[in-house]
Amino acid sequence: MKTLAQLATLTGGKVKGDGELSISGFCSLEHPRPGHISYMEKLKDASSLSDTNIAALITTESLAGHFTNVLIHPNPRLAFISVMEEFIGPQAEAQGFIHPRAVVEEGAEVHPTARISACAVISPGVRIGARTFIGAGVYVGKDAVLGEDCFIHANVSIYSRSQLGNRVEIHAGTTIGSAGFGYLPTSEGHRRFPQVGDVIIEDDVDIGANCCIDRAALDSTVIHSGTKIDNLVQIAHGVSIGTNTVIAAQTGISGGTSIGKWCVIGGQAGFQGHITVGDQSIVAAQSGVFNSLEYKSKVSGYPAKPHGQSLKVLALTFKLPQLVEKVKSMEIDLDLLSGELKSLRKRGAGPVATGEATPEGMAGLAEKVRGIEMDLELIRSELHSLRSDNGDPPTEGSA
């Protein structure tokens, strides 16, 4: 239980209303609870709230006047995170415990304040820092290093010689340091290129569930400090991820690629190997990145293009069915007119001139045919441009 004034001190905010009001926990705006606190960034988000179904709100100065008990803060969401952490407390139980069913092999160094759960395997030469938590079924390979205050959830595999900094959190099922996908084609098949490098994960990195981060072939795969990685992400051998980059689920990054600092990568994005993505770039979900990107690039689509260009191509793509139908209709008209023109020319060149195929009439018809041909050429050119912008290969005989 905390008072509103205590939470204001914790977050660096100020109180409007009853500072001695008791707060028993936190809740969402969608499901308010008596005695609890939530946060609000827009007034429309709080249409169903009242002083009877929620104790207090964290919000900005400009919105504070609408409610009785308020913790005023310039960044309500940030303040709410601090409140949540205060109520949640430490993730792990009391430290300094090795479960009887854990296997800590000879030569491993486990700090006295670390906690090792049941069925974990700690190999020779491993070093585990202070207050680090190792969940059930975790495997830590030979000579791996884990820093202080790490939290390794159940069934994570950390291969030999992997290096983790301080405050690293890895969720269930993730594998760190498995062999990179490196093979040399020969006449006898694919020969494995030995993957003898390692993985370095710096301080304050979060890695979601069921991710795979491969060790480098010769050097290091590096995840720099502050990076946050969602579930189901594949990071290949020799990749470097810059500080404070965020990567959404199901992204795949091929070997040797370097991602800059403070980048934002949407879900299911794919990256060609051995390219560079500049700092502060934004890659939209499902983008296919085949070439290096400059500083502060913003791309989307497959293949990835500047976001504005992708939106234009998408808008024009919706017009393609109408354009194709228009071309077909004009081609039918052109065939009919061409046939009529040939017939008139043939009759005009015969031994008996009937006067029906006059030079003026034939010239007018020919001009009409040329006009349709020019219209068709313009439409074909537009279709070709659309295909080129969209990255589609030209097709033989296509418009």
mmCIF file of C-alpha atoms in Angstrom:
data_model
loop_
_atom_site.group_PDB
_atom_site.id
_atom_site.type_symbol
_atom_site.label_atom_id
_atom_site.label_comp_id
_atom_site.label_asym_id
_atom_site.label_seq_id
_atom_site.Cartn_x
_atom_site.Cartn_y
_atom_site.Cartn_z
ATOM 1 C CA MET A 1 0.000 0.000 0.000
ATOM 2 C CA LYS A 2 1.318 3.456 -0.942
ATOM 3 C CA THR A 3 -0.064 6.964 -0.560
ATOM 4 C CA LEU A 4 -0.537 9.210 -3.558
ATOM 5 C CA ALA A 5 2.099 11.565 -2.124
ATOM 6 C CA GLN A 6 4.623 8.712 -1.877
ATOM 7 C CA LEU A 7 4.009 7.802 -5.514
ATOM 8 C CA ALA A 8 4.464 11.441 -6.507
ATOM 9 C CA THR A 9 7.834 11.474 -4.744
ATOM 10 C CA LEU A 10 8.781 8.215 -6.448
ATOM 11 C CA THR A 11 7.959 9.507 -9.933
ATOM 12 C CA GLY A 12 8.991 13.136 -9.551
ATOM 13 C CA GLY A 13 5.419 14.347 -10.034
ATOM 14 C CA LYS A 14 3.096 16.441 -7.892
ATOM 15 C CA VAL A 15 -0.263 15.816 -6.240
ATOM 16 C CA LYS A 16 -3.608 17.465 -6.898
ATOM 17 C CA GLY A 17 -6.154 16.345 -4.322
ATOM 18 C CA ASP A 18 -5.637 14.073 -1.315
ATOM 19 C CA GLY A 19 -1.955 13.222 -0.951
ATOM 20 C CA GLU A 20 -2.725 10.787 1.898
ATOM 21 C CA LEU A 21 -5.063 8.734 -0.283
ATOM 22 C CA SER A 22 -4.098 5.040 -0.077
ATOM 23 C CA ILE A 23 -3.292 3.291 -3.358
ATOM 24 C CA SER A 24 -3.367 -0.509 -3.273
ATOM 25 C CA GLY A 25 -2.318 -1.238 -6.857
ATOM 26 C CA PHE A 26 -2.524 -0.261 -10.511
ATOM 27 C CA CYS A 27 -5.032 -0.996 -13.266
ATOM 28 C CA SER A 28 -5.949 -0.169 -16.852
ATOM 29 C CA LEU A 29 -8.404 2.539 -17.883
ATOM 30 C CA GLU A 30 -10.533 -0.113 -19.576
ATOM 31 C CA HIS A 31 -10.954 -2.047 -16.327
ATOM 32 C CA PRO A 32 -10.753 0.472 -13.453
ATOM 33 C CA ARG A 33 -10.686 -0.821 -9.887
ATOM 34 C CA PRO A 34 -11.457 0.958 -6.605
ATOM 35 C CA GLY A 35 -8.323 1.848 -4.656
ATOM 36 C CA HIS A 36 -6.115 1.579 -7.749
ATOM 37 C CA ILE A 37 -4.286 4.061 -9.964
ATOM 38 C CA SER A 38 -4.008 4.267 -13.747
ATOM 39 C CA TYR A 39 -2.665 6.774 -16.271
ATOM 40 C CA MET A 40 -4.264 8.881 -18.979
ATOM 41 C CA GLU A 41 -2.709 10.709 -21.921
ATOM 42 C CA LYS A 42 -5.903 11.848 -23.693
ATOM 43 C CA LEU A 43 -9.163 12.942 -22.104
ATOM 44 C CA LYS A 44 -11.230 10.736 -24.425
ATOM 45 C CA ASP A 45 -9.540 7.675 -22.892
ATOM 46 C CA ALA A 46 -11.283 8.298 -19.567
ATOM 47 C CA SER A 47 -14.924 8.591 -20.606
ATOM 48 C CA SER A 48 -16.050 5.821 -18.230
ATOM 49 C CA LEU A 49 -14.021 6.871 -15.180
ATOM 50 C CA SER A 50 -15.305 8.357 -11.944
ATOM 51 C CA ASP A 51 -14.008 8.826 -8.430
ATOM 52 C CA THR A 52 -16.036 5.785 -7.378
ATOM 53 C CA ASN A 53 -14.370 3.219 -9.632
ATOM 54 C CA ILE A 54 -10.734 4.365 -9.499
ATOM 55 C CA ALA A 55 -8.723 6.042 -6.726
ATOM 56 C CA ALA A 56 -6.436 8.300 -8.758
ATOM 57 C CA LEU A 57 -4.991 9.038 -12.165
ATOM 58 C CA ILE A 58 -1.566 9.923 -13.457
ATOM 59 C CA THR A 59 -1.970 12.584 -16.123
ATOM 60 C CA THR A 60 -0.669 15.908 -17.397
ATOM 61 C CA GLU A 61 -1.227 19.368 -15.949
ATOM 62 C CA SER A 62 -3.628 20.264 -18.749
ATOM 63 C CA LEU A 63 -5.942 17.316 -17.996
ATOM 64 C CA ALA A 64 -5.689 17.304 -14.202
ATOM 65 C CA GLY A 65 -8.671 19.623 -13.685
ATOM 66 C CA HIS A 66 -11.125 16.961 -14.822
ATOM 67 C CA PHE A 67 -10.451 14.658 -11.841
ATOM 68 C CA THR A 68 -10.281 14.908 -8.048
ATOM 69 C CA ASN A 69 -7.127 12.979 -7.092
ATOM 70 C CA VAL A 70 -4.336 13.277 -9.605
ATOM 71 C CA LEU A 71 -0.619 12.618 -9.817
ATOM 72 C CA ILE A 72 0.530 15.271 -12.295
ATOM 73 C CA HIS A 73 3.483 14.321 -14.489
ATOM 74 C CA PRO A 74 4.682 15.546 -17.923
ATOM 75 C CA ASN A 75 5.034 11.929 -19.112
ATOM 76 C CA PRO A 76 2.157 9.919 -17.583
ATOM 77 C CA ARG A 77 3.157 6.615 -19.152
ATOM 78 C CA LEU A 78 6.722 6.869 -17.857
ATOM 79 C CA ALA A 79 5.474 7.682 -14.364
ATOM 80 C CA PHE A 80 3.028 4.756 -14.531
ATOM 81 C CA ILE A 81 5.900 2.381 -15.358
ATOM 82 C CA SER A 82 7.678 3.485 -12.168
ATOM 83 C CA VAL A 83 4.482 2.919 -10.176
ATOM 84 C CA MET A 84 4.033 -0.545 -11.694
ATOM 85 C CA GLU A 85 7.616 -1.500 -10.855
ATOM 86 C CA GLU A 86 7.112 -0.308 -7.269
ATOM 87 C CA PHE A 87 4.062 -2.513 -6.773
ATOM 88 C CA ILE A 88 5.424 -5.523 -8.678
ATOM 89 C CA GLY A 89 8.741 -5.609 -6.821
ATOM 90 C CA PRO A 90 11.684 -7.839 -7.814
ATOM 91 C CA GLN A 91 10.974 -10.556 -10.385
ATOM 92 C CA ALA A 92 12.823 -13.269 -8.516
ATOM 93 C CA GLU A 93 12.389 -14.606 -5.014
ATOM 94 C CA ALA A 94 15.039 -14.172 -2.346
ATOM 95 C CA GLN A 95 18.449 -14.700 -3.930
ATOM 96 C CA GLY A 96 21.321 -16.943 -2.951
ATOM 97 C CA PHE A 97 19.889 -20.386 -3.608
ATOM 98 C CA ILE A 98 20.869 -23.371 -5.739
ATOM 99 C CA HIS A 99 18.100 -25.931 -6.140
ATOM 100 C CA PRO A 100 19.096 -29.493 -5.184
ATOM 101 C CA ARG A 101 18.037 -30.703 -8.628
ATOM 102 C CA ALA A 102 20.207 -28.156 -10.444
ATOM 103 C CA VAL A 103 23.542 -29.300 -11.902
ATOM 104 C CA VAL A 104 26.444 -26.939 -11.258
ATOM 105 C CA GLU A 105 29.546 -28.583 -12.650
ATOM 106 C CA GLU A 106 33.006 -28.313 -11.177
ATOM 107 C CA GLY A 107 34.811 -25.149 -12.203
ATOM 108 C CA ALA A 108 31.669 -23.012 -12.530
ATOM 109 C CA GLU A 109 31.589 -19.802 -10.485
ATOM 110 C CA VAL A 110 28.149 -18.839 -9.166
ATOM 111 C CA HIS A 111 27.882 -15.675 -7.090
ATOM 112 C CA PRO A 112 26.508 -16.343 -3.590
ATOM 113 C CA THR A 113 23.508 -14.085 -4.282
ATOM 114 C CA ALA A 114 22.574 -15.775 -7.579
ATOM 115 C CA ARG A 115 19.631 -18.166 -7.788
ATOM 116 C CA ILE A 116 19.722 -21.418 -9.779
ATOM 117 C CA SER A 117 16.385 -23.186 -10.327
ATOM 118 C CA ALA A 118 15.566 -26.873 -10.693
ATOM 119 C CA CYS A 119 16.989 -28.836 -13.630
ATOM 120 C CA ALA A 120 19.281 -26.002 -14.736
ATOM 121 C CA VAL A 121 22.699 -27.110 -16.010
ATOM 122 C CA ILE A 122 25.703 -24.858 -15.403
ATOM 123 C CA SER A 123 28.778 -26.106 -17.286
ATOM 124 C CA PRO A 124 32.459 -25.880 -16.274
ATOM 125 C CA GLY A 125 34.050 -22.447 -16.550
ATOM 126 C CA VAL A 126 30.733 -20.568 -16.410
ATOM 127 C CA ARG A 127 30.646 -17.334 -14.388
ATOM 128 C CA ILE A 128 27.322 -16.060 -13.048
ATOM 129 C CA GLY A 129 27.132 -12.605 -11.468
ATOM 130 C CA ALA A 130 25.428 -11.218 -8.402
ATOM 131 C CA ARG A 131 21.641 -11.472 -8.066
ATOM 132 C CA THR A 132 21.248 -13.206 -11.428
ATOM 133 C CA PHE A 133 18.283 -15.567 -11.704
ATOM 134 C CA ILE A 134 18.502 -18.805 -13.709
ATOM 135 C CA GLY A 135 15.113 -20.394 -14.425
ATOM 136 C CA ALA A 136 14.151 -24.048 -14.532
ATOM 137 C CA GLY A 137 15.693 -26.119 -17.302
ATOM 138 C CA VAL A 138 18.182 -23.467 -18.422
ATOM 139 C CA TYR A 139 21.396 -24.715 -20.042
ATOM 140 C CA VAL A 140 24.545 -22.582 -19.808
ATOM 141 C CA GLY A 141 27.457 -23.895 -21.866
ATOM 142 C CA LYS A 142 31.139 -24.028 -21.034
ATOM 143 C CA ASP A 143 32.939 -20.736 -20.288
ATOM 144 C CA ALA A 144 29.834 -18.584 -20.777
ATOM 145 C CA VAL A 145 29.679 -15.378 -18.732
ATOM 146 C CA LEU A 146 26.492 -13.879 -17.262
ATOM 147 C CA GLY A 147 26.676 -10.491 -15.552
ATOM 148 C CA GLU A 148 24.812 -9.082 -12.576
ATOM 149 C CA ASP A 149 21.030 -8.830 -12.167
ATOM 150 C CA CYS A 150 20.254 -10.927 -15.244
ATOM 151 C CA PHE A 151 16.954 -12.793 -15.466
ATOM 152 C CA ILE A 152 17.059 -15.964 -17.568
ATOM 153 C CA HIS A 153 13.624 -17.555 -17.908
ATOM 154 C CA ALA A 154 12.894 -21.280 -18.154
ATOM 155 C CA ASN A 155 14.359 -23.470 -20.890
ATOM 156 C CA VAL A 156 16.757 -20.915 -22.344
ATOM 157 C CA SER A 157 19.918 -22.352 -23.925
ATOM 158 C CA ILE A 158 23.107 -20.285 -23.735
ATOM 159 C CA TYR A 159 25.900 -21.925 -25.697
ATOM 160 C CA SER A 160 29.588 -22.017 -24.821
ATOM 161 C CA ARG A 161 31.554 -18.755 -24.574
ATOM 162 C CA SER A 162 28.496 -16.514 -24.903
ATOM 163 C CA GLN A 163 28.885 -13.281 -22.952
ATOM 164 C CA LEU A 164 25.992 -11.470 -21.281
ATOM 165 C CA GLY A 165 26.315 -8.089 -19.597
ATOM 166 C CA ASN A 166 24.345 -6.783 -16.637
ATOM 167 C CA ARG A 167 20.539 -6.643 -16.385
ATOM 168 C CA VAL A 168 19.962 -8.843 -19.425
ATOM 169 C CA GLU A 169 16.565 -10.542 -19.572
ATOM 170 C CA ILE A 170 15.959 -13.541 -21.854
ATOM 171 C CA HIS A 171 12.533 -15.160 -22.116
ATOM 172 C CA ALA A 172 11.633 -18.832 -22.346
ATOM 173 C CA GLY A 173 12.798 -21.007 -25.196
ATOM 174 C CA THR A 174 15.393 -18.646 -26.649
ATOM 175 C CA THR A 175 18.734 -19.974 -27.873
ATOM 176 C CA ILE A 176 21.901 -17.886 -27.671
ATOM 177 C CA GLY A 177 25.054 -18.912 -29.533
ATOM 178 C CA SER A 178 23.930 -21.772 -31.762
ATOM 179 C CA ALA A 179 25.946 -22.365 -34.931
ATOM 180 C CA GLY A 180 25.479 -19.895 -37.758
ATOM 181 C CA PHE A 181 24.124 -21.035 -41.118
ATOM 182 C CA GLY A 182 27.378 -21.227 -43.068
ATOM 183 C CA TYR A 183 28.073 -23.747 -45.844
ATOM 184 C CA LEU A 184 30.325 -23.921 -48.900
ATOM 185 C CA PRO A 185 28.834 -25.620 -51.977
ATOM 186 C CA THR A 186 31.156 -28.251 -53.444
ATOM 187 C CA SER A 187 30.817 -30.965 -56.061
ATOM 188 C CA GLU A 188 30.147 -33.400 -53.228
ATOM 189 C CA GLY A 189 27.508 -31.295 -51.474
ATOM 190 C CA HIS A 190 27.424 -28.496 -48.928
ATOM 191 C CA ARG A 191 30.455 -28.386 -46.658
ATOM 192 C CA ARG A 192 29.999 -26.760 -43.268
ATOM 193 C CA PHE A 193 32.039 -23.633 -42.527
ATOM 194 C CA PRO A 194 32.948 -24.063 -38.838
ATOM 195 C CA GLN A 195 31.233 -21.446 -36.689
ATOM 196 C CA VAL A 196 33.818 -20.786 -33.987
ATOM 197 C CA GLY A 197 32.908 -17.232 -32.958
ATOM 198 C CA ASP A 198 30.703 -16.148 -30.086
ATOM 199 C CA VAL A 199 27.786 -13.928 -29.062
ATOM 200 C CA ILE A 200 28.149 -10.750 -27.008
ATOM 201 C CA ILE A 201 25.024 -9.279 -25.418
ATOM 202 C CA GLU A 202 25.635 -5.976 -23.668
ATOM 203 C CA ASP A 203 23.892 -4.381 -20.671
ATOM 204 C CA ASP A 204 20.121 -3.814 -20.425
ATOM 205 C CA VAL A 205 19.147 -5.963 -23.403
ATOM 206 C CA ASP A 206 15.742 -7.684 -23.395
ATOM 207 C CA ILE A 207 15.175 -10.722 -25.632
ATOM 208 C CA GLY A 208 11.730 -12.275 -26.117
ATOM 209 C CA ALA A 209 10.653 -15.907 -26.211
ATOM 210 C CA ASN A 210 11.796 -18.418 -28.836
ATOM 211 C CA CYS A 211 14.424 -16.216 -30.460
ATOM 212 C CA CYS A 212 17.612 -17.535 -32.059
ATOM 213 C CA ILE A 213 20.839 -15.549 -31.978
ATOM 214 C CA ASP A 214 23.632 -17.403 -33.781
ATOM 215 C CA ARG A 215 27.308 -17.196 -32.947
ATOM 216 C CA ALA A 216 29.619 -15.679 -35.542
ATOM 217 C CA ALA A 217 31.743 -17.750 -37.875
ATOM 218 C CA LEU A 218 35.028 -16.231 -36.690
ATOM 219 C CA ASP A 219 34.365 -13.105 -34.615
ATOM 220 C CA SER A 220 31.283 -12.020 -32.622
ATOM 221 C CA THR A 221 27.574 -11.512 -33.089
ATOM 222 C CA VAL A 222 26.915 -8.381 -31.014
ATOM 223 C CA ILE A 223 23.707 -7.040 -29.476
ATOM 224 C CA HIS A 224 24.587 -3.621 -28.099
ATOM 225 C CA SER A 225 23.226 -2.129 -24.893
ATOM 226 C CA GLY A 226 19.594 -1.173 -24.456
ATOM 227 C CA THR A 227 18.303 -3.131 -27.447
ATOM 228 C CA LYS A 228 14.867 -4.745 -27.117
ATOM 229 C CA ILE A 229 13.995 -7.830 -29.185
ATOM 230 C CA ASP A 230 10.488 -9.288 -29.478
ATOM 231 C CA ASN A 231 9.538 -12.981 -29.703
ATOM 232 C CA LEU A 232 10.472 -15.249 -32.625
ATOM 233 C CA VAL A 233 13.318 -13.162 -34.018
ATOM 234 C CA GLN A 234 16.202 -14.763 -35.952
ATOM 235 C CA ILE A 235 19.577 -13.007 -35.811
ATOM 236 C CA ALA A 236 22.202 -14.726 -37.932
ATOM 237 C CA HIS A 237 25.954 -15.070 -37.505
ATOM 238 C CA GLY A 238 28.083 -11.951 -37.385
ATOM 239 C CA VAL A 239 25.166 -9.514 -37.113
ATOM 240 C CA SER A 240 25.595 -6.306 -35.116
ATOM 241 C CA ILE A 241 22.586 -4.549 -33.569
ATOM 242 C CA GLY A 242 23.188 -0.974 -32.377
ATOM 243 C CA THR A 243 22.254 0.482 -29.008
ATOM 244 C CA ASN A 244 18.595 1.039 -28.119
ATOM 245 C CA THR A 245 17.211 -0.502 -31.294
ATOM 246 C CA VAL A 246 13.813 -2.226 -31.076
ATOM 247 C CA ILE A 247 12.934 -5.257 -33.228
ATOM 248 C CA ALA A 248 9.387 -6.638 -33.493
ATOM 249 C CA ALA A 249 8.387 -10.291 -33.792
ATOM 250 C CA GLN A 250 9.262 -12.660 -36.649
ATOM 251 C CA THR A 251 12.003 -10.456 -38.057
ATOM 252 C CA GLY A 252 14.925 -12.204 -39.754
ATOM 253 C CA ILE A 253 18.362 -10.610 -40.111
ATOM 254 C CA SER A 254 20.847 -12.378 -42.382
ATOM 255 C CA GLY A 255 24.519 -12.873 -41.607
ATOM 256 C CA GLY A 256 26.961 -9.993 -41.476
ATOM 257 C CA THR A 257 24.320 -7.265 -41.488
ATOM 258 C CA SER A 258 24.822 -4.224 -39.266
ATOM 259 C CA ILE A 259 21.791 -2.437 -37.795
ATOM 260 C CA GLY A 260 22.429 1.049 -36.398
ATOM 261 C CA LYS A 261 21.482 2.767 -33.148
ATOM 262 C CA TRP A 262 17.921 3.718 -32.184
ATOM 263 C CA CYS A 263 16.377 1.916 -35.163
ATOM 264 C CA VAL A 264 12.769 0.690 -35.185
ATOM 265 C CA ILE A 265 12.087 -2.554 -37.081
ATOM 266 C CA GLY A 266 8.523 -3.750 -37.638
ATOM 267 C CA GLY A 267 7.343 -7.338 -37.445
ATOM 268 C CA GLN A 268 8.214 -9.867 -40.159
ATOM 269 C CA ALA A 269 10.828 -7.599 -41.723
ATOM 270 C CA GLY A 270 13.597 -9.394 -43.594
ATOM 271 C CA PHE A 271 17.171 -8.241 -44.174
ATOM 272 C CA GLN A 272 19.659 -9.288 -46.847
ATOM 273 C CA GLY A 273 23.067 -10.293 -45.529
ATOM 274 C CA HIS A 274 26.089 -7.990 -45.354
ATOM 275 C CA ILE A 275 24.222 -4.685 -45.586
ATOM 276 C CA THR A 276 24.220 -1.677 -43.263
ATOM 277 C CA VAL A 277 21.180 0.084 -41.822
ATOM 278 C CA GLY A 278 21.861 3.647 -40.694
ATOM 279 C CA ASP A 279 21.124 4.968 -37.219
ATOM 280 C CA GLN A 280 17.537 5.983 -36.371
ATOM 281 C CA SER A 281 16.090 4.222 -39.406
ATOM 282 C CA ILE A 282 12.498 2.958 -39.423
ATOM 283 C CA VAL A 283 11.681 -0.266 -41.287
ATOM 284 C CA ALA A 284 7.968 -1.006 -41.593
ATOM 285 C CA ALA A 285 6.455 -4.431 -40.947
ATOM 286 C CA GLN A 286 6.935 -7.051 -43.703
ATOM 287 C CA SER A 287 9.567 -4.967 -45.480
ATOM 288 C CA GLY A 288 12.204 -6.775 -47.515
ATOM 289 C CA VAL A 289 15.490 -4.881 -47.191
ATOM 290 C CA PHE A 290 17.982 -5.841 -49.907
ATOM 291 C CA ASN A 291 20.279 -2.799 -49.897
ATOM 292 C CA SER A 292 22.000 -0.659 -47.292
ATOM 293 C CA LEU A 293 19.984 2.206 -45.813
ATOM 294 C CA GLU A 294 21.240 5.681 -45.007
ATOM 295 C CA TYR A 295 20.906 7.522 -41.700
ATOM 296 C CA LYS A 296 17.269 8.095 -40.672
ATOM 297 C CA SER A 297 15.832 6.112 -43.573
ATOM 298 C CA LYS A 298 12.130 5.304 -43.481
ATOM 299 C CA VAL A 299 11.245 2.370 -45.724
ATOM 300 C CA SER A 300 8.433 -0.087 -46.377
ATOM 301 C CA GLY A 301 7.322 -2.658 -48.928
ATOM 302 C CA TYR A 302 8.915 -5.522 -50.817
ATOM 303 C CA PRO A 303 11.494 -4.750 -51.946
ATOM 304 C CA ALA A 304 11.869 -1.964 -49.388
ATOM 305 C CA LYS A 305 11.570 1.546 -50.821
ATOM 306 C CA PRO A 306 11.246 5.016 -49.287
ATOM 307 C CA HIS A 307 7.936 4.952 -47.440
ATOM 308 C CA GLY A 308 6.367 7.749 -49.499
ATOM 309 C CA GLN A 309 7.188 5.937 -52.728
ATOM 310 C CA SER A 310 5.736 2.695 -51.372
ATOM 311 C CA LEU A 311 2.475 4.446 -50.539
ATOM 312 C CA LYS A 312 2.315 5.904 -54.053
ATOM 313 C CA VAL A 313 2.940 2.515 -55.642
ATOM 314 C CA LEU A 314 0.287 0.952 -53.434
ATOM 315 C CA ALA A 315 -2.252 3.596 -54.421
ATOM 316 C CA LEU A 316 -1.492 3.165 -58.126
ATOM 317 C CA THR A 317 -1.643 -0.607 -57.832
ATOM 318 C CA PHE A 318 -5.341 -0.385 -57.033
ATOM 319 C CA LYS A 319 -5.839 1.186 -60.486
ATOM 320 C CA LEU A 320 -4.188 -1.683 -62.355
ATOM 321 C CA PRO A 321 -7.355 -3.744 -62.989
ATOM 322 C CA GLN A 322 -9.099 -0.758 -64.601
ATOM 323 C CA LEU A 323 -6.033 0.052 -66.695
ATOM 324 C CA VAL A 324 -5.757 -3.529 -67.920
ATOM 325 C CA GLU A 325 -9.440 -3.591 -68.903
ATOM 326 C CA LYS A 326 -9.021 -0.277 -70.703
ATOM 327 C CA VAL A 327 -6.066 -1.635 -72.681
ATOM 328 C CA LYS A 328 -8.031 -4.740 -73.660
ATOM 329 C CA SER A 329 -10.966 -2.611 -74.841
ATOM 330 C CA MET A 330 -8.707 -0.313 -76.853
ATOM 331 C CA GLU A 331 -6.907 -3.270 -78.413
ATOM 332 C CA ILE A 332 -10.276 -4.629 -79.612
ATOM 333 C CA ASP A 333 -11.138 -1.223 -81.089
ATOM 334 C CA LEU A 334 -7.708 -1.046 -82.698
ATOM 335 C CA ASP A 335 -8.105 -4.469 -84.297
ATOM 336 C CA LEU A 336 -11.509 -3.492 -85.723
ATOM 337 C CA LEU A 337 -10.247 -0.181 -87.089
ATOM 338 C CA SER A 338 -7.094 -1.758 -88.513
ATOM 339 C CA GLY A 339 -9.192 -4.372 -90.276
ATOM 340 C CA GLU A 340 -11.485 -1.689 -91.685
ATOM 341 C CA LEU A 341 -8.500 0.376 -92.837
ATOM 342 C CA LYS A 342 -6.920 -2.594 -94.608
ATOM 343 C CA SER A 343 -10.234 -3.372 -96.312
ATOM 344 C CA LEU A 344 -10.619 0.204 -97.524
ATOM 345 C CA ARG A 345 -7.043 0.337 -98.780
ATOM 346 C CA LYS A 346 -7.503 -2.924 -100.651
ATOM 347 C CA ARG A 347 -10.731 -1.752 -102.269
ATOM 348 C CA GLY A 348 -9.197 1.630 -103.116
ATOM 349 C CA ALA A 349 -6.303 -0.052 -104.891
ATOM 350 C CA GLY A 350 -8.521 -2.363 -106.983
ATOM 351 C CA PRO A 351 -9.180 -2.058 -110.734
ATOM 352 C CA VAL A 352 -12.628 -0.542 -110.152
ATOM 353 C CA ALA A 353 -12.775 2.455 -107.859
ATOM 354 C CA THR A 354 -16.258 2.738 -106.505
ATOM 355 C CA GLY A 355 -15.646 6.050 -104.816
ATOM 356 C CA GLU A 356 -16.478 4.598 -101.393
ATOM 357 C CA ALA A 357 -12.812 4.562 -100.280
ATOM 358 C CA THR A 358 -11.955 8.213 -100.740
ATOM 359 C CA PRO A 359 -8.457 9.448 -99.853
ATOM 360 C CA GLU A 360 -9.964 11.750 -97.216
ATOM 361 C CA GLY A 361 -11.862 8.907 -95.543
ATOM 362 C CA MET A 362 -8.825 6.639 -95.489
ATOM 363 C CA ALA A 363 -6.639 9.418 -94.093
ATOM 364 C CA GLY A 364 -9.141 10.102 -91.287
ATOM 365 C CA LEU A 365 -9.367 6.444 -90.381
ATOM 366 C CA ALA A 366 -5.589 6.113 -90.361
ATOM 367 C CA GLU A 367 -5.372 9.114 -88.041
ATOM 368 C CA LYS A 368 -7.890 7.502 -85.676
ATOM 369 C CA VAL A 369 -5.839 4.283 -85.620
ATOM 370 C CA ARG A 370 -2.671 6.258 -84.835
ATOM 371 C CA GLY A 371 -4.466 8.006 -81.962
ATOM 372 C CA ILE A 372 -5.507 4.720 -80.400
ATOM 373 C CA GLU A 373 -1.978 3.358 -80.841
ATOM 374 C CA MET A 374 -0.581 6.404 -79.028
ATOM 375 C CA ASP A 375 -3.092 5.952 -76.178
ATOM 376 C CA LEU A 376 -2.111 2.306 -75.897
ATOM 377 C CA GLU A 377 1.560 3.202 -75.800
ATOM 378 C CA LEU A 378 0.946 5.701 -72.992
ATOM 379 C CA ILE A 379 -0.964 3.115 -70.959
ATOM 380 C CA ARG A 380 1.724 0.477 -71.584
ATOM 381 C CA SER A 381 4.328 2.975 -70.406
ATOM 382 C CA GLU A 382 2.353 3.661 -67.227
ATOM 383 C CA LEU A 383 1.952 -0.047 -66.530
ATOM 384 C CA HIS A 384 5.679 -0.605 -67.079
ATOM 385 C CA SER A 385 6.458 2.249 -64.686
ATOM 386 C CA LEU A 386 4.158 0.750 -62.052
ATOM 387 C CA ARG A 387 5.859 -2.638 -62.364
ATOM 388 C CA SER A 388 9.296 -1.046 -62.104
ATOM 389 C CA ASP A 389 8.351 0.988 -59.012
ATOM 390 C CA ASN A 390 6.946 -2.126 -57.407
ATOM 391 C CA GLY A 391 10.067 -4.146 -58.144
ATOM 392 C CA ASP A 392 8.279 -6.651 -60.393
ATOM 393 C CA PRO A 393 10.364 -8.203 -63.198
ATOM 394 C CA PRO A 394 9.208 -7.462 -66.757
ATOM 395 C CA THR A 395 7.261 -10.255 -68.404
ATOM 396 C CA GLU A 396 7.634 -11.220 -72.018
ATOM 397 C CA GLY A 397 4.883 -9.753 -74.133
ATOM 398 C CA SER A 398 3.350 -7.889 -71.188
ATOM 399 C CA ALA A 399 1.870 -4.425 -71.481
#
